Coordinates of C-alpha atoms in Angstrom, one line a residue:
M1 CA -10.4 -0.9 -40.1
T2 CA -8.8 1.9 -42.0
K3 CA -8.9 4.1 -38.8
R4 CA -7.3 1.2 -36.9
L5 CA -4.5 0.8 -39.5
A6 CA -3.8 4.6 -39.4
E7 CA -3.6 4.6 -35.6
V8 CA -1.3 1.6 -35.3
A9 CA 0.9 3.0 -38.1
K10 CA 1.2 6.3 -36.4
K11 CA 2.0 4.7 -33.0
A12 CA 4.6 2.4 -34.5
G13 CA 6.1 5.0 -36.8
V14 CA 5.6 3.0 -40.0
S15 CA 3.4 3.1 -43.0
E16 CA -0.1 1.6 -43.1
A17 CA 1.0 -0.8 -45.8
T18 CA 3.7 -2.2 -43.3
V19 CA 1.0 -2.6 -40.6
S20 CA -1.2 -4.5 -43.1
R21 CA 1.7 -6.8 -44.0
V22 CA 2.4 -7.6 -40.3
L23 CA -1.3 -8.2 -39.5
N24 CA -1.6 -10.5 -42.5
G25 CA 1.6 -12.4 -41.7
R26 CA 3.3 -11.5 -44.9
S27 CA 7.1 -11.5 -45.4
G28 CA 9.3 -8.4 -46.2
V29 CA 9.1 -6.9 -42.7
S30 CA 12.1 -6.9 -40.2
E31 CA 11.7 -8.5 -36.8
A32 CA 12.1 -5.1 -35.1
T33 CA 9.4 -3.5 -37.2
R34 CA 7.1 -6.4 -36.7
A35 CA 7.6 -6.2 -32.9
S36 CA 6.9 -2.5 -32.8
V37 CA 3.7 -2.9 -34.8
L38 CA 2.5 -5.7 -32.5
T39 CA 3.4 -3.6 -29.4
A40 CA 1.5 -0.6 -30.9
L41 CA -1.5 -2.9 -31.4
D42 CA -1.3 -4.0 -27.7
V43 CA -0.8 -0.5 -26.3
L44 CA -3.8 0.9 -28.3
G45 CA -6.0 -1.9 -26.9
Y46 CA -6.7 -3.7 -30.2
E47 CA -6.9 -7.4 -30.4
R48 CA -4.2 -9.2 -32.3
P49 CA -5.3 -11.3 -35.3
T50 CA -5.9 -14.8 -34.1
K51 CA -2.8 -16.3 -35.8
L52 CA -0.6 -13.7 -34.0
R53 CA -2.0 -14.1 -30.5
G54 CA 0.3 -16.9 -29.4
E55 CA 3.2 -14.5 -29.4
R56 CA 3.8 -12.3 -26.4
A57 CA 4.1 -8.6 -26.9
R58 CA 7.3 -6.7 -26.0
L59 CA 5.1 -5.1 -23.4
V60 CA 6.0 -5.2 -19.7
G61 CA 3.6 -4.3 -16.9
L62 CA 4.7 -2.1 -14.0
V63 CA 2.1 -2.4 -11.2
L64 CA 2.3 0.2 -8.4
P65 CA 0.1 0.7 -5.3
E66 CA -0.2 4.5 -5.7
L67 CA 1.5 7.6 -7.2
Q68 CA 1.0 10.0 -4.3
N69 CA 4.0 8.7 -2.4
P70 CA 6.9 10.2 -4.5
I71 CA 9.0 7.0 -4.2
F72 CA 6.7 5.2 -6.6
P73 CA 6.9 7.8 -9.5
A74 CA 10.7 7.8 -8.9
L75 CA 10.8 4.0 -9.3
A76 CA 8.5 4.2 -12.4
E77 CA 10.9 6.7 -14.0
V78 CA 13.9 4.3 -13.6
V79 CA 12.0 1.2 -14.7
T80 CA 10.2 2.6 -17.7
G81 CA 13.4 4.2 -19.0
S82 CA 15.4 1.1 -18.5
L83 CA 12.7 -1.0 -20.3
A84 CA 12.6 1.4 -23.2
Q85 CA 16.4 1.1 -23.6
R86 CA 16.0 -2.7 -23.9
G87 CA 13.3 -2.4 -26.6
F88 CA 10.3 -3.1 -24.3
T89 CA 7.2 -0.9 -24.0
P90 CA 6.2 -0.3 -20.3
A91 CA 2.5 -0.4 -19.3
L92 CA 2.1 1.5 -16.1
C93 CA -0.7 0.3 -13.8
A94 CA -1.1 2.4 -10.7
R95 CA -3.8 1.6 -8.2
T96 CA -5.9 4.4 -6.6
I97 CA -8.2 4.4 -3.6
G98 CA -11.5 2.8 -4.7
G99 CA -10.0 2.1 -8.2
V100 CA -8.9 -0.9 -10.1
P101 CA -7.6 -3.7 -7.8
E102 CA -4.2 -5.4 -8.5
S103 CA -5.9 -8.6 -9.5
D104 CA -7.8 -6.8 -12.3
Y105 CA -4.6 -5.2 -13.6
V106 CA -3.1 -8.7 -13.7
E107 CA -6.1 -9.9 -15.9
M108 CA -5.7 -6.9 -18.2
L109 CA -2.0 -7.5 -18.6
L110 CA -2.5 -11.2 -19.3
D111 CA -5.1 -10.2 -22.0
H112 CA -2.5 -8.0 -23.6
Q113 CA 0.0 -10.9 -23.8
V114 CA 2.6 -9.1 -21.9
S115 CA 6.2 -10.5 -21.7
G116 CA 6.5 -9.9 -18.0
V117 CA 5.5 -7.9 -14.9
I118 CA 7.3 -5.9 -12.3
F119 CA 5.4 -5.2 -9.0
A120 CA 6.2 -2.7 -6.3
G121 CA 4.5 -2.4 -3.0
G122 CA 1.7 -4.8 -4.0
S123 CA -0.4 -7.3 -1.9
Y124 CA 2.6 -9.7 -2.2
A125 CA 4.1 -7.7 0.7
L126 CA 1.0 -8.3 2.9
A127 CA 0.9 -11.7 4.5
D128 CA -2.8 -11.7 5.1
A129 CA -3.8 -10.5 1.6
S130 CA -5.1 -12.6 -1.3
H131 CA -2.2 -13.9 -3.5
E132 CA -4.3 -15.9 -6.0
H133 CA -3.7 -13.5 -8.9
Y134 CA 0.1 -14.1 -8.6
R135 CA -0.5 -17.8 -9.0
R136 CA -2.2 -17.1 -12.3
L137 CA 1.1 -15.6 -13.5
T138 CA 3.0 -18.6 -12.2
D139 CA 0.6 -20.9 -14.0
R140 CA 1.2 -19.0 -17.3
G141 CA 5.0 -19.2 -16.7
L142 CA 5.2 -15.4 -17.0
P143 CA 8.4 -13.7 -15.8
V144 CA 7.8 -11.6 -12.7
V145 CA 10.0 -9.5 -10.4
L146 CA 8.9 -8.0 -7.0
V147 CA 10.5 -4.8 -5.6
N148 CA 11.0 -5.1 -1.9
A149 CA 10.2 -7.9 0.5
G150 CA 7.2 -10.2 0.0
V151 CA 5.8 -13.4 1.3
D152 CA 8.2 -16.3 0.7
E153 CA 5.9 -18.9 -0.8
L154 CA 5.3 -17.0 -4.1
G155 CA 8.8 -18.0 -5.4
F156 CA 9.4 -14.9 -7.5
P157 CA 12.8 -13.1 -7.6
R158 CA 12.9 -10.0 -5.4
V159 CA 14.9 -6.8 -5.4
S160 CA 14.8 -5.5 -1.9
T161 CA 16.3 -2.8 0.4
D162 CA 18.0 -4.4 3.4
D163 CA 15.5 -3.5 6.1
A164 CA 17.8 -4.7 8.9
V165 CA 20.6 -2.4 7.8
A166 CA 18.1 0.5 7.5
V167 CA 17.0 0.0 11.1
E168 CA 20.6 -0.4 12.3
Q169 CA 21.5 2.9 10.7
A170 CA 18.5 4.8 12.0
Y171 CA 18.8 3.4 15.5
G172 CA 22.6 3.9 15.7
H173 CA 22.1 7.5 14.6
L174 CA 19.5 8.2 17.3
R175 CA 21.5 6.5 20.0
S176 CA 24.6 8.5 19.0
L177 CA 22.4 11.7 19.7
G178 CA 21.6 10.4 23.2
H179 CA 18.1 9.1 22.6
E180 CA 17.1 6.1 24.8
R181 CA 13.4 6.0 24.4
I182 CA 13.2 5.2 20.7
G183 CA 9.9 4.1 19.1
M184 CA 8.7 2.9 15.6
V185 CA 5.8 3.7 13.4
L186 CA 5.4 0.7 11.1
G187 CA 3.0 -0.4 8.4
P188 CA 0.2 -2.9 9.0
E189 CA 0.8 -6.1 11.0
G190 CA 1.1 -8.4 8.0
H191 CA 3.4 -6.0 6.0
V192 CA 6.6 -8.0 5.4
P193 CA 9.1 -5.1 5.2
S194 CA 7.7 -3.7 8.4
R195 CA 8.0 -7.1 10.0
R196 CA 11.7 -7.2 9.0
K197 CA 12.3 -3.8 10.4
L198 CA 10.7 -4.8 13.8
T199 CA 12.8 -8.0 13.9
A200 CA 15.9 -5.9 13.4
M201 CA 14.9 -3.4 16.0
I202 CA 14.3 -6.1 18.6
Q203 CA 17.8 -7.3 18.0
V204 CA 19.7 -3.9 18.0
A205 CA 17.7 -2.4 20.8
G206 CA 17.6 -5.7 22.9
W207 CA 13.8 -5.4 23.3
T208 CA 12.1 -8.2 25.2
G209 CA 8.4 -8.8 26.1
D210 CA 5.8 -6.3 24.9
H211 CA 6.9 -3.8 22.3
A212 CA 5.3 -0.7 23.9
F213 CA 7.2 1.7 21.7
V214 CA 5.8 0.2 18.4
E215 CA 2.7 1.5 16.7
R216 CA 1.2 0.4 13.4
S217 CA -0.4 2.6 10.7
S218 CA -1.7 2.6 7.2
F219 CA 0.9 4.2 4.9
S220 CA -0.8 7.7 5.2
M221 CA 0.1 10.9 7.1
E222 CA -3.2 10.8 8.9
G223 CA -2.6 7.2 10.2
A224 CA 0.9 8.0 11.2
R225 CA -0.2 11.1 13.1
V226 CA -2.5 8.9 15.3
A227 CA 0.3 6.3 15.8
A228 CA 3.0 8.8 16.6
T229 CA 0.8 10.7 19.0
K230 CA 0.6 7.6 21.2
L231 CA 4.4 7.2 21.1
V232 CA 5.1 10.8 22.1
E233 CA 2.6 10.6 24.9
R234 CA 4.5 7.5 26.2
G235 CA 7.7 9.6 26.4
V236 CA 9.4 8.5 23.2
T237 CA 12.0 11.1 22.1
G238 CA 13.1 9.4 18.8
I239 CA 10.9 7.8 16.2
I240 CA 11.9 5.6 13.3
C241 CA 9.3 5.4 10.5
A242 CA 8.7 2.8 7.8
S243 CA 8.4 5.5 5.1
D244 CA 8.9 9.2 4.6
V245 CA 5.1 9.8 4.4
L246 CA 4.8 8.2 7.9
A247 CA 7.7 10.4 9.1
L248 CA 5.9 13.5 8.0
G249 CA 2.8 12.4 9.9
A250 CA 4.9 11.8 13.0
I251 CA 6.4 15.4 12.7
R252 CA 2.8 16.7 12.5
A253 CA 1.8 14.6 15.6
A254 CA 4.7 16.0 17.6
R255 CA 3.8 19.6 16.7
R256 CA 0.1 19.1 17.5
L257 CA 1.2 18.0 21.0
G258 CA 3.2 21.2 21.4
R259 CA 6.6 19.5 20.9
A260 CA 9.3 20.8 18.6
V261 CA 11.2 18.7 16.0
P262 CA 14.0 18.0 16.6
A263 CA 14.4 19.9 19.9
D264 CA 11.9 17.6 21.7
V265 CA 11.3 14.7 19.3
S266 CA 13.7 13.4 16.6
V267 CA 12.1 11.7 13.5
V268 CA 13.8 9.4 10.9
G269 CA 12.0 8.4 7.7
F270 CA 12.6 5.7 5.1
D271 CA 12.9 6.1 1.3
D272 CA 14.4 9.5 0.7
S273 CA 11.7 10.3 -1.8
A274 CA 11.5 13.6 -3.7
F275 CA 11.1 16.9 -1.8
M276 CA 12.3 15.6 1.6
T277 CA 15.0 18.3 1.5
C278 CA 12.1 20.8 1.3
T279 CA 10.1 19.8 4.3
D280 CA 10.2 21.7 7.6
P281 CA 12.6 20.6 9.0
P282 CA 14.3 18.8 6.1
L283 CA 13.9 15.1 6.8
T284 CA 16.6 12.7 8.1
T285 CA 15.9 9.5 6.3
V286 CA 17.3 6.2 5.2
R287 CA 17.6 6.3 1.4
Q288 CA 16.5 3.3 -0.7
P289 CA 18.9 3.0 -3.8
I290 CA 15.9 3.2 -6.1
E291 CA 17.9 3.8 -9.3
T292 CA 20.1 0.7 -8.8
M293 CA 17.1 -1.4 -7.6
G294 CA 14.9 -0.4 -10.6
Q295 CA 17.7 -1.2 -13.1
A296 CA 18.3 -4.6 -11.3
A297 CA 14.6 -5.4 -11.5
V298 CA 14.6 -4.8 -15.2
D299 CA 17.8 -6.8 -15.7
I300 CA 16.4 -9.8 -13.9
L301 CA 13.1 -9.6 -15.8
V302 CA 14.7 -9.3 -19.2
S303 CA 17.1 -12.2 -18.4
Q304 CA 14.0 -14.3 -17.6
I305 CA 12.2 -13.2 -20.8
E306 CA 15.1 -13.6 -23.2
E307 CA 17.0 -16.6 -21.7
A308 CA 14.0 -18.4 -20.1
R309 CA 15.9 -18.5 -16.8
V310 CA 13.9 -19.4 -13.7
L311 CA 15.0 -17.2 -10.8
S312 CA 13.7 -17.0 -7.2
D313 CA 16.5 -15.3 -5.3
E314 CA 16.3 -12.1 -3.3
L315 CA 18.9 -9.4 -4.0
L316 CA 19.4 -7.2 -0.9
F317 CA 20.6 -3.6 -1.6
E318 CA 22.2 -1.6 1.2
P319 CA 20.4 1.7 2.1
E320 CA 22.2 4.9 3.2
L321 CA 21.4 7.2 6.1
V322 CA 20.9 10.8 5.1
V323 CA 21.1 13.1 8.0
R324 CA 19.2 16.4 7.8
G325 CA 17.3 18.6 10.2
S326 CA 14.6 16.4 11.8
T327 CA 17.0 14.7 14.2
G328 CA 19.0 16.3 17.0
P329 CA 20.4 15.6 20.5
A330 CA 18.2 14.3 23.2
T331 CA 17.4 16.9 25.7
H332 CA 15.9 14.7 28.5

């Protein structure tokens, strides 16, 4: 018990006597100090005393699908910083291959009495995935915000990049360079943002019938290389990808086939994640406004927590085409 008091006191930056007063429900402690002690208790994984369990911690979960794609650490940096400024403690939950599934993280966050959860790139974006764990959050009345498009029936507020505008920008850029055979490397069939991108492409390109210039992939360089190889072999000279990671896989595919980028094949990514200026060639991509979106997600979550507002809208943020060296004029 003494060890626990010392740990919590150190984490909260208060004396052990103050921790003891909070845990025993005594007066003489400010609300801010009380909240920081309870949050420290939650972060360290200690159970709250029974009489304090009914109160939610000022702890907010941020659940990410991975940290290998640089766009997710970039989002985490914005969200965690913004939460800390509002007096909340972020709890980062990043899934890994073969690691803890999203549903288990939800259980852990519920056990810790979190005030709310922000999800990015989760199974809510996959139409054919299980969404049962989100319903547990709805049943508890827990504030939730999703970053980027998800299945409609969940009813959570969403902060999304406008996928249609992203495709219009990428397609317009490639067309202006003279490309006529333009293909796409998208995420899996049920991936909602990829569906939106395909719908936009059908409209701007006037596609009808079979979409021979579309290939699907997992969000990995290896998957993209297989998908893009098929497109290049079909004579595509411009490729629009659903992420920067897929775009890097597409560049690798073109080179393996003896094609030069951008002399033979132009490639456009999506995200503008870190280091895309350092690739060879530097990647032309459609930038997601991650800083604005991350802050908006926190604003919406906090307004739900503090004002008990029920929101289910989707805010669409306009992306920006960033032209670098992976796109050039069509030569044939």
